[in-house]
Amino acid sequence: MSAYLLAMAAVVLVVVAVGLARLLAGPTAADRLMAAQLLGSGGVAALLLLGAGTGDDGVLDLALLLVLLAAFAGVAFVLGAARASADTTPEQPPETGPGAP
Amino acid sequence: MIGSIVDGFSAVVVALGVLFFALGTLGLLRFADAPSRLHALTKVDNLGLGLIVLGLLPQVAFPLGTLKLIAVWLLALLAGATTGQLLGTAVIAGAGNPSPASRADDAGHADLAPADPPVLPGAGPT
């Protein structure tokens, strides 16, 4: 059973490695963040399988931490995106009164 | 004998979870636009994770291990739902536009704003 769970953890890691191609290909920053989120949840799945496969329940704490970090990474990206799009919003041209040359 | 039934259940459910995870990743790679990829990531991958957690519940120590597994799954669900909504809003607001090749003057910002030229003040009708 433990060998089977460790093999499943390796399969999950291979799937995540293939999914990271979206990091290279993704045309936008949001796509690259999605690849990072995939790494987060895939890493959590692999850690859970490793923890159960080796019988070491301390690995489950690592999985909890990784889930929290992945959530914060997503929130940080969206906050940065909001700030960046606010910085590059085109400024309004100043109000011109009745046209006096 | 009950142990091998439980182990068989774990094996089948974990395999299903890994399969859904692989399908979600395939969707992330192959879907055409960013919101669809977001769906594949947050729904299907979380379903795979939930099935893996369900399959691992009999394999860890009761009660602390099972509580940790359920906490991980609940946190992943909450994080996936919240991040999905936030990313969806950001994508609609303009983070879903492809990055232009030449943004070297951009002070290192990510390609998040629509690629419109900035309107200079004073460029109104003369």
Coordinates of C-alpha atoms in Angstrom, one line a residue:
Chain A
M1 CA 0.0 0.0 0.0
S2 CA 2.7 2.4 0.9
A3 CA 4.6 1.7 -2.3
Y4 CA 1.4 2.3 -4.2
L5 CA 0.9 5.7 -2.5
L6 CA 4.5 6.7 -3.2
A7 CA 4.0 5.8 -6.8
M8 CA 0.9 7.9 -7.0
A9 CA 2.8 10.8 -5.5
A10 CA 5.4 10.4 -8.3
V11 CA 2.6 10.4 -10.9
V12 CA 1.1 13.6 -9.4
L13 CA 4.5 15.3 -9.5
V14 CA 4.9 14.3 -13.2
V15 CA 1.5 15.7 -14.0
V16 CA 2.4 19.0 -12.3
A17 CA 5.7 19.1 -14.2
V18 CA 3.8 18.7 -17.4
G19 CA 1.3 21.4 -16.4
L20 CA 4.1 23.9 -15.7
A21 CA 4.4 24.2 -19.5
R22 CA 1.6 26.7 -19.1
L23 CA 4.2 28.8 -17.2
L24 CA 6.3 29.0 -20.4
A25 CA 3.5 29.3 -22.9
G26 CA 0.9 31.3 -21.1
P27 CA 0.4 34.6 -22.9
T28 CA -0.7 36.5 -19.8
A29 CA 0.5 37.0 -16.3
A30 CA -2.8 35.4 -15.0
D31 CA -2.0 32.2 -16.8
R32 CA 1.4 32.1 -15.2
L33 CA -0.2 32.5 -11.8
M34 CA -2.6 29.7 -12.6
A35 CA 0.4 27.5 -13.3
A36 CA 1.8 28.5 -9.9
Q37 CA -1.5 27.6 -8.3
L38 CA -1.3 24.2 -10.0
L39 CA 2.1 23.8 -8.5
G40 CA 0.6 24.6 -5.1
S41 CA -2.3 22.2 -5.2
G42 CA -0.3 19.5 -6.9
G43 CA 2.4 19.8 -4.3
V44 CA -0.3 19.5 -1.6
A45 CA -1.6 16.3 -3.2
A46 CA 1.9 14.9 -3.5
L47 CA 2.7 15.8 0.1
L48 CA -0.5 14.1 1.3
L49 CA 0.3 11.0 -0.6
L50 CA 3.9 11.0 0.7
G51 CA 2.7 11.6 4.3
A52 CA 0.3 8.7 4.1
G53 CA 2.7 6.5 2.2
T54 CA 5.6 6.8 4.6
G55 CA 3.3 6.9 7.7
D56 CA 4.9 10.2 8.8
D57 CA 2.0 12.4 9.8
G58 CA 4.2 15.5 10.2
V59 CA 4.2 15.8 6.4
L60 CA 0.5 16.7 6.6
D61 CA 1.4 19.9 8.5
L62 CA 3.6 20.8 5.5
A63 CA 0.6 20.3 3.2
L64 CA -1.5 22.6 5.4
L65 CA 1.2 25.3 5.1
L66 CA 1.5 24.9 1.4
V67 CA -2.2 25.4 0.9
L68 CA -2.2 28.6 2.9
L69 CA 0.9 29.9 1.0
A70 CA -0.8 29.1 -2.3
A71 CA -3.9 31.0 -1.3
F72 CA -1.8 34.0 -0.2
A73 CA 0.1 34.0 -3.5
G74 CA -3.1 34.2 -5.4
V75 CA -4.4 37.1 -3.3
A76 CA -1.0 38.9 -3.6
F77 CA -1.0 38.6 -7.4
V78 CA -4.5 40.1 -7.6
L79 CA -3.7 43.0 -5.3
G80 CA -0.6 43.7 -7.4
A81 CA -2.7 43.5 -10.6
A82 CA -5.2 46.0 -9.2
R83 CA -2.3 48.4 -8.2
A84 CA -0.6 48.1 -11.6
S85 CA -3.8 48.7 -13.6
A86 CA -4.5 51.7 -11.4
D87 CA -1.0 53.1 -12.1
T88 CA -1.4 52.8 -15.9
T89 CA -5.0 54.1 -16.0
P90 CA -4.8 57.0 -18.5
E91 CA -5.1 60.4 -16.8
Q92 CA -8.0 62.6 -17.6
P93 CA -7.2 65.6 -19.7
P94 CA -7.7 68.8 -17.7
E95 CA -11.0 70.5 -18.0
T96 CA -10.9 73.2 -20.6
G97 CA -13.3 76.1 -20.2
P98 CA -15.0 77.8 -23.1
G99 CA -12.2 77.8 -25.6
A100 CA -10.1 80.9 -25.2
P101 CA -6.9 80.9 -27.3
Chain B
M1 CA -10.0 -9.1 5.5
I2 CA -11.6 -5.8 6.2
G3 CA -8.2 -4.2 6.0
S4 CA -7.8 -5.3 2.4
I5 CA -11.3 -4.0 1.5
V6 CA -10.4 -0.6 3.0
D7 CA -7.0 -0.7 1.2
G8 CA -8.8 -1.5 -2.1
F9 CA -11.2 1.4 -1.5
S10 CA -8.2 3.7 -0.8
A11 CA -6.4 2.6 -3.9
V12 CA -9.4 3.0 -6.2
V13 CA -10.4 6.4 -4.9
V14 CA -6.8 7.7 -4.9
A15 CA -6.4 6.6 -8.5
L16 CA -9.6 8.4 -9.4
G17 CA -8.3 11.5 -7.7
V18 CA -5.0 11.4 -9.6
L19 CA -6.9 10.9 -12.8
F20 CA -9.1 13.9 -12.2
F21 CA -6.0 15.9 -11.3
A22 CA -4.4 14.9 -14.6
L23 CA -7.6 15.9 -16.5
G24 CA -7.7 19.3 -14.8
T25 CA -4.1 19.9 -15.8
L26 CA -4.8 18.8 -19.3
G27 CA -7.6 21.4 -19.3
L28 CA -5.2 24.0 -18.0
L29 CA -2.9 23.3 -20.9
R30 CA -5.4 23.0 -23.7
F31 CA -8.3 25.3 -23.1
A32 CA -8.6 28.3 -25.4
D33 CA -8.9 31.3 -23.0
A34 CA -8.0 32.3 -19.5
P35 CA -11.4 31.9 -17.8
S36 CA -11.8 28.4 -19.1
R37 CA -8.4 27.5 -17.8
L38 CA -9.3 29.1 -14.5
H39 CA -12.3 26.7 -14.3
A40 CA -10.2 23.7 -15.1
L41 CA -7.7 24.7 -12.4
T42 CA -10.0 25.5 -9.6
K43 CA -12.8 23.0 -10.1
V44 CA -11.3 19.8 -11.5
D45 CA -8.0 20.0 -9.7
N46 CA -9.8 20.5 -6.4
L47 CA -12.1 17.6 -7.1
G48 CA -9.0 15.5 -7.7
L49 CA -7.5 16.7 -4.4
G50 CA -10.8 16.0 -2.6
L51 CA -10.8 12.4 -3.9
I52 CA -7.2 11.9 -2.9
V53 CA -8.1 13.1 0.6
L54 CA -11.1 10.8 0.7
G55 CA -9.0 7.9 -0.3
L56 CA -6.3 8.7 2.3
L57 CA -8.7 9.1 5.2
P58 CA -8.4 5.4 6.3
Q59 CA -4.7 5.4 5.9
V60 CA -3.7 8.0 8.5
A61 CA -3.8 8.0 12.3
F62 CA -7.2 8.8 13.8
P63 CA -8.1 11.4 15.0
L64 CA -5.3 13.9 14.4
G65 CA -4.3 12.7 10.9
T66 CA -7.9 12.6 9.6
L67 CA -8.6 16.1 11.0
K68 CA -5.5 17.4 9.3
L69 CA -6.5 15.8 6.0
I70 CA -10.0 17.3 6.2
A71 CA -8.6 20.7 7.2
V72 CA -6.3 20.6 4.1
W73 CA -9.2 19.8 1.9
L74 CA -11.4 22.5 3.3
L75 CA -8.6 25.1 3.0
A76 CA -8.0 24.0 -0.6
L77 CA -11.6 24.4 -1.4
L78 CA -11.9 27.9 0.2
A79 CA -8.6 29.0 -1.4
G80 CA -9.7 27.7 -4.8
A81 CA -13.0 29.4 -4.7
T82 CA -11.6 32.7 -3.5
T83 CA -8.7 32.7 -5.8
G84 CA -10.9 31.7 -8.7
Q85 CA -13.2 34.6 -8.2
L86 CA -10.4 37.1 -7.7
L87 CA -8.4 35.9 -10.7
G88 CA -11.6 36.0 -12.8
T89 CA -12.2 39.6 -11.9
A90 CA -8.6 40.4 -12.6
V91 CA -8.7 38.7 -16.0
I92 CA -11.8 40.6 -17.0
A93 CA -10.3 43.8 -15.8
G94 CA -7.4 43.4 -18.2
A95 CA -4.9 40.9 -16.9
G96 CA -6.1 38.5 -19.6
N97 CA -4.6 40.5 -22.4
P98 CA -1.5 39.0 -24.1
S99 CA 1.6 40.8 -23.2
P100 CA 3.0 43.0 -26.0
A101 CA 6.5 42.0 -27.0
S102 CA 8.1 45.3 -26.2
R103 CA 7.3 46.4 -22.7
A104 CA 10.9 47.2 -21.7
D105 CA 9.9 50.7 -20.5
D106 CA 7.3 49.3 -18.1
A107 CA 9.4 49.6 -14.9
G108 CA 9.0 45.8 -14.4
H109 CA 5.3 45.7 -14.0
A110 CA 3.6 42.6 -15.3
D111 CA 1.5 42.8 -18.4
L112 CA -1.7 43.5 -16.7
A113 CA -3.1 46.7 -18.2
P114 CA -4.7 46.8 -21.6
A115 CA -2.2 47.8 -24.2
D116 CA -3.6 51.3 -24.9
P117 CA -1.2 54.2 -25.4
P118 CA -1.5 56.5 -22.4
V119 CA -3.4 59.7 -23.0
L120 CA -1.2 62.6 -22.4
P121 CA -2.7 65.6 -20.6
G122 CA -3.1 68.5 -22.9
A123 CA -3.6 66.4 -26.0
G124 CA -7.2 67.5 -26.3
P125 CA -8.6 69.4 -29.2
T126 CA -6.7 72.6 -29.8

